[in-house]
Short mmCIF file of C-alpha atoms and ligand atoms in Angstrom, two decimals:
data_model
loop_
_atom_site.label_atom_id
_atom_site.label_comp_id
_atom_site.label_asym_id
_atom_site.label_seq_id
_atom_site.Cartn_x
_atom_site.Cartn_y
_atom_site.Cartn_z
CA MET A 234 -21.04 -1.08 2.89
CA SER A 235 -20.12 1.66 5.88
CA GLY A 236 -16.77 1.18 8.25
CA SER A 237 -12.80 0.61 6.00
CA ILE A 238 -11.25 -1.87 4.07
CA VAL A 239 -7.77 -2.32 4.42
CA LEU A 240 -5.90 -3.18 1.26
CA PHE A 241 -2.80 -5.38 3.49
CA GLY A 242 0.01 -7.26 1.59
CA PRO A 243 3.68 -7.50 1.71
CA PRO A 244 5.80 -4.70 -0.43
CA GLY A 245 4.50 -4.94 -4.35
CA ALA A 246 2.18 -7.18 -4.13
CA GLY A 247 -0.02 -4.63 -6.15
CA LYS A 248 -1.88 -3.07 -3.77
CA GLY A 249 -1.84 0.27 -5.20
CA THR A 250 -2.51 -1.06 -8.71
CA GLN A 251 -5.73 -3.20 -7.38
CA ALA A 252 -6.86 -0.13 -5.18
CA SER A 253 -8.93 1.26 -8.18
CA ILE A 254 -10.86 -1.79 -8.44
CA ILE A 255 -12.72 -1.17 -4.71
CA VAL A 256 -13.01 2.31 -4.83
CA GLU A 257 -14.82 2.04 -8.02
CA ILE A 258 -17.21 -0.82 -6.34
CA THR A 259 -17.42 0.57 -2.74
CA GLY A 260 -17.50 4.67 -4.10
CA LYS A 261 -14.24 5.04 -0.46
CA PRO A 262 -11.68 7.09 -0.74
CA GLN A 263 -8.51 5.81 -1.87
CA VAL A 264 -5.81 6.37 1.82
CA SER A 265 -1.29 5.94 1.32
CA THR A 266 0.08 6.17 3.45
CA GLY A 267 3.34 6.18 1.58
CA ASP A 268 1.74 8.45 -1.59
CA MET A 269 1.02 11.06 1.15
CA LEU A 270 4.98 10.87 2.56
CA ARG A 271 6.10 10.82 -0.71
CA ASP A 272 3.59 14.02 -1.30
CA ALA A 273 5.39 15.37 2.62
CA VAL A 274 8.69 15.05 0.96
CA ALA A 275 8.41 16.36 -2.01
CA ARG A 276 6.55 19.59 -0.12
CA GLY A 277 9.54 19.42 1.74
CA THR A 278 7.63 19.47 5.23
CA ASN A 279 8.84 19.17 8.50
CA LEU A 280 6.91 15.80 8.98
CA GLY A 281 8.43 14.98 4.85
CA ALA A 282 12.44 15.20 6.15
CA LYS A 283 11.60 13.24 9.30
CA ALA A 284 10.42 10.50 6.86
CA GLN A 285 12.55 10.42 4.81
CA ASN A 286 14.92 9.31 6.51
CA PHE A 287 13.45 5.69 7.34
CA MET A 288 11.54 5.42 3.89
CA SER A 289 15.63 5.48 1.78
CA GLN A 290 16.42 2.97 4.34
CA GLY A 291 12.96 0.99 3.45
CA LEU A 292 12.35 1.44 7.03
CA LEU A 293 9.52 1.39 8.46
CA VAL A 294 8.09 5.34 9.92
CA PRO A 295 7.26 5.56 13.52
CA ASP A 296 3.54 5.01 14.82
CA GLU A 297 3.23 8.76 16.65
CA ILE A 298 3.82 9.80 12.73
CA ILE A 299 1.94 8.06 11.11
CA ILE A 300 -0.72 7.84 13.37
CA GLY A 301 -0.60 11.24 13.03
CA LEU A 302 -1.36 11.29 9.60
CA ILE A 303 -4.48 9.51 9.95
CA GLU A 304 -5.93 11.44 12.54
CA GLU A 305 -5.68 14.06 10.24
CA ARG A 306 -6.54 13.09 7.35
CA LEU A 307 -10.13 11.06 8.74
CA LYS A 308 -11.22 14.66 9.65
CA SER A 309 -12.11 15.38 6.06
CA SER A 310 -16.08 15.22 4.75
CA ASP A 311 -15.34 11.82 1.77
CA ALA A 312 -13.74 9.98 5.02
CA SER A 313 -17.07 9.82 7.15
CA ASP A 314 -18.56 6.61 5.64
CA GLY A 315 -14.95 4.52 6.22
CA VAL A 316 -12.32 4.43 3.73
CA LEU A 317 -9.96 2.54 1.03
CA PHE A 318 -6.47 1.69 3.28
CA ASP A 319 -3.57 1.23 1.31
CA GLY A 320 -0.20 0.52 2.91
CA PHE A 321 -1.39 1.16 6.34
CA PRO A 322 -1.70 -0.60 9.03
CA ARG A 323 1.62 -1.88 9.19
CA THR A 324 2.11 -2.64 13.03
CA ILE A 325 -0.69 -3.67 15.56
CA PRO A 326 0.42 -0.14 17.06
CA GLN A 327 -1.38 1.74 14.62
CA ALA A 328 -4.05 -1.06 14.50
CA GLU A 329 -4.88 -0.50 17.37
CA ALA A 330 -4.68 3.21 16.86
CA LEU A 331 -7.11 3.36 13.72
CA ALA A 332 -9.73 0.40 16.29
CA ASP A 333 -9.88 3.67 18.17
CA ILE A 334 -10.75 5.94 15.46
CA THR A 335 -13.13 3.85 12.76
CA ASN A 336 -14.90 0.90 12.25
CA VAL A 337 -12.18 -1.40 9.90
CA SER A 338 -14.86 -4.01 8.30
CA ALA A 339 -12.69 -5.99 6.05
CA VAL A 340 -8.48 -6.73 5.47
CA ILE A 341 -8.23 -7.83 1.72
CA SER A 342 -4.70 -9.15 1.82
CA ILE A 343 -3.02 -10.17 -1.33
CA GLU A 344 -0.79 -13.23 -1.49
CA VAL A 345 2.77 -12.92 -2.96
CA PRO A 346 5.73 -14.77 -2.05
CA ASP A 347 8.81 -13.02 -1.11
CA GLU A 348 10.55 -14.67 -4.35
CA ASP A 349 8.31 -12.78 -6.77
CA ILE A 350 8.30 -9.42 -4.81
CA ILE A 351 11.87 -8.32 -6.42
CA GLU A 352 11.11 -8.45 -9.85
CA ARG A 353 8.15 -6.33 -9.65
CA ILE A 354 9.14 -4.16 -7.46
CA VAL A 355 12.67 -3.50 -9.39
CA GLY A 356 10.88 -2.88 -13.01
CA ARG A 357 8.40 -0.81 -11.53
CA ARG A 358 7.48 2.64 -12.59
CA MET A 359 4.92 5.16 -12.07
CA ASP A 360 3.70 8.33 -14.78
CA PRO A 361 3.75 11.42 -12.34
CA GLN A 362 0.59 13.01 -13.77
CA THR A 363 -1.35 10.57 -13.37
CA GLY A 364 -0.04 8.15 -10.69
CA GLU A 365 -0.82 5.09 -12.17
CA ILE A 366 1.57 2.35 -12.55
CA PHE A 367 3.41 -0.05 -14.95
CA HIS A 368 5.90 -2.56 -14.72
CA ILE A 369 8.78 -2.85 -17.77
CA THR A 370 7.53 -5.74 -18.53
CA PHE A 371 4.43 -7.20 -16.67
CA ARG A 372 2.54 -4.40 -17.46
CA PRO A 373 5.28 -1.92 -20.03
CA PRO A 374 3.24 1.21 -20.41
CA PRO A 375 2.57 3.14 -23.66
CA SER A 376 5.64 3.59 -25.73
CA GLU A 377 4.15 7.97 -25.50
CA ILE A 378 4.24 7.98 -22.26
CA SER A 379 7.23 5.64 -21.12
CA HIS A 380 9.55 8.68 -21.26
CA ARG A 381 8.78 10.90 -18.41
CA LEU A 382 7.53 7.26 -16.18
CA ILE A 383 10.05 7.48 -12.87
CA GLN A 384 11.20 4.78 -10.67
CA ARG A 385 10.84 4.95 -6.97
CA LYS A 386 14.05 6.00 -5.12
CA ASP A 387 12.89 3.20 -2.74
CA ASP A 388 12.40 0.37 -5.57
CA THR A 389 16.29 -1.13 -6.06
CA GLU A 390 16.42 -4.73 -5.49
CA GLU A 391 18.93 -3.77 -1.85
CA THR A 392 16.12 -1.72 -0.43
CA VAL A 393 13.62 -3.81 -1.06
CA ARG A 394 14.81 -6.51 1.14
CA GLN A 395 15.12 -4.31 3.60
CA ARG A 396 11.56 -3.68 2.87
CA LEU A 397 10.70 -7.04 3.17
CA SER A 398 12.91 -7.52 6.09
CA SER A 399 10.73 -4.99 7.80
CA TYR A 400 7.63 -6.49 6.14
CA HIS A 401 7.82 -10.04 7.67
CA LYS A 402 9.15 -8.65 11.32
CA GLN A 403 6.45 -5.70 11.62
CA THR A 404 3.60 -6.09 9.48
CA LYS A 405 3.58 -9.90 9.03
CA PRO A 406 2.15 -10.67 12.08
CA LEU A 407 -0.50 -8.12 11.79
CA GLY A 408 -2.16 -10.42 9.36
CA ASP A 409 -2.52 -13.09 12.12
CA TRP A 410 -4.02 -9.88 14.21
CA TYR A 411 -6.79 -9.32 11.99
CA GLN A 412 -7.29 -12.94 10.84
CA ASN A 413 -8.01 -13.48 14.87
CA LEU A 414 -10.34 -11.00 14.56
CA GLY A 415 -12.11 -12.12 11.51
CA LEU A 416 -11.72 -9.80 9.36
CA LEU A 417 -8.63 -10.56 7.08
CA ILE A 418 -9.64 -12.25 3.94
CA PRO A 419 -6.93 -13.62 1.24
CA VAL A 420 -6.18 -13.38 -2.14
CA ASP A 421 -4.07 -14.46 -4.01
CA GLY A 422 -2.01 -12.71 -6.05
CA THR A 423 0.20 -14.07 -8.17
CA GLY A 424 -1.67 -14.22 -11.13
CA GLN A 425 -1.98 -11.56 -13.84
CA ILE A 426 -3.14 -7.80 -12.78
CA GLU A 427 -6.00 -8.82 -14.06
CA GLU A 428 -6.82 -12.25 -13.13
CA VAL A 429 -5.97 -10.48 -8.86
CA ARG A 430 -8.82 -7.68 -10.44
CA LYS A 431 -11.62 -10.05 -10.77
CA SER A 432 -10.24 -11.96 -7.48
CA VAL A 433 -10.77 -8.54 -5.36
CA ALA A 434 -13.52 -7.70 -7.70
CA ILE A 435 -15.15 -10.95 -5.70
CA ALA A 436 -14.05 -10.68 -2.44
CA VAL A 437 -15.41 -7.19 -2.37
CA SER A 438 -18.98 -7.70 -3.97
CA GLU A 439 -19.30 -10.82 -1.03
CA LEU A 440 -18.88 -7.38 1.60
P1 LIG B 1503 5.03 2.58 0.03
O1 LIG B 1503 4.28 3.71 -0.62
O2 LIG B 1503 3.06 1.23 1.28
O3 LIG B 1503 5.16 1.06 -0.08
O4 LIG B 1503 5.22 2.50 1.66
C1 LIG B 1503 6.86 3.30 1.23
C2 LIG B 1503 7.34 3.94 2.07
O5 LIG B 1503 6.74 4.33 2.78
C3 LIG B 1503 7.70 2.51 3.28
O6 LIG B 1503 8.67 1.65 2.87
C4 LIG B 1503 7.59 3.61 4.89
O7 LIG B 1503 8.95 4.08 4.93
C5 LIG B 1503 7.06 4.68 4.77
N1 LIG B 1503 5.19 4.05 4.91
C6 LIG B 1503 4.47 3.81 4.40
N2 LIG B 1503 3.20 3.60 5.10
C7 LIG B 1503 3.80 3.20 6.13
C8 LIG B 1503 3.36 2.54 7.52
N3 LIG B 1503 1.08 3.09 7.85
N4 LIG B 1503 4.13 2.43 8.63
C9 LIG B 1503 5.45 3.20 8.25
N5 LIG B 1503 5.66 2.90 6.83
C10 LIG B 1503 4.96 3.81 6.77
#
């Protein structure tokens, strides 16, 4: 399938976790703006320094910074047949900029109600060696690696509430925008990881 796929949904919906099955099926590389920004912060770049203030408060990073990052990333040769966007676009101006540079063929929307989000995010842990995401209750890590798992700085309850508020104000309207374009494919994200994985796989196979 040509064109890019967008993984859409609130923070904590499981976008990062479910991205792997889409990469497996389509062979498209995953492009996560959150991962790119965290990498820039860790490397201490100018862009990282600008982004960090917004990220630590649970606010969206300004559109021009994000669009610049994406324009650069899409110049790589591995992006020529489209990519899997994870966490991008998050605003209508970002989606408009994206439409000018690449063709979006589908938007997989992982739907999870607000009341589930806080518990999901606050229990989330990541393996810094592999990037794999676990959850202290829903996806416990193997005991031999649990000592090295880390928690994202913005995965605290207070920041999650702000991230949810940013999502409702700025990102959710984008879901309607993509629905009007006939691109939105809703997937129930409330079940077990494996069940959601199957639903995502079916949705992608039907594209
Ligand atoms: P994520 O890992 O996708 O949850 O992103 C973590 C944080 O990075 C978000 O809370 C935002 O502060 C920032 N961020 C990531 N992607 C975007 C985006 N497309 N637009 C604006 N801010 C973003």
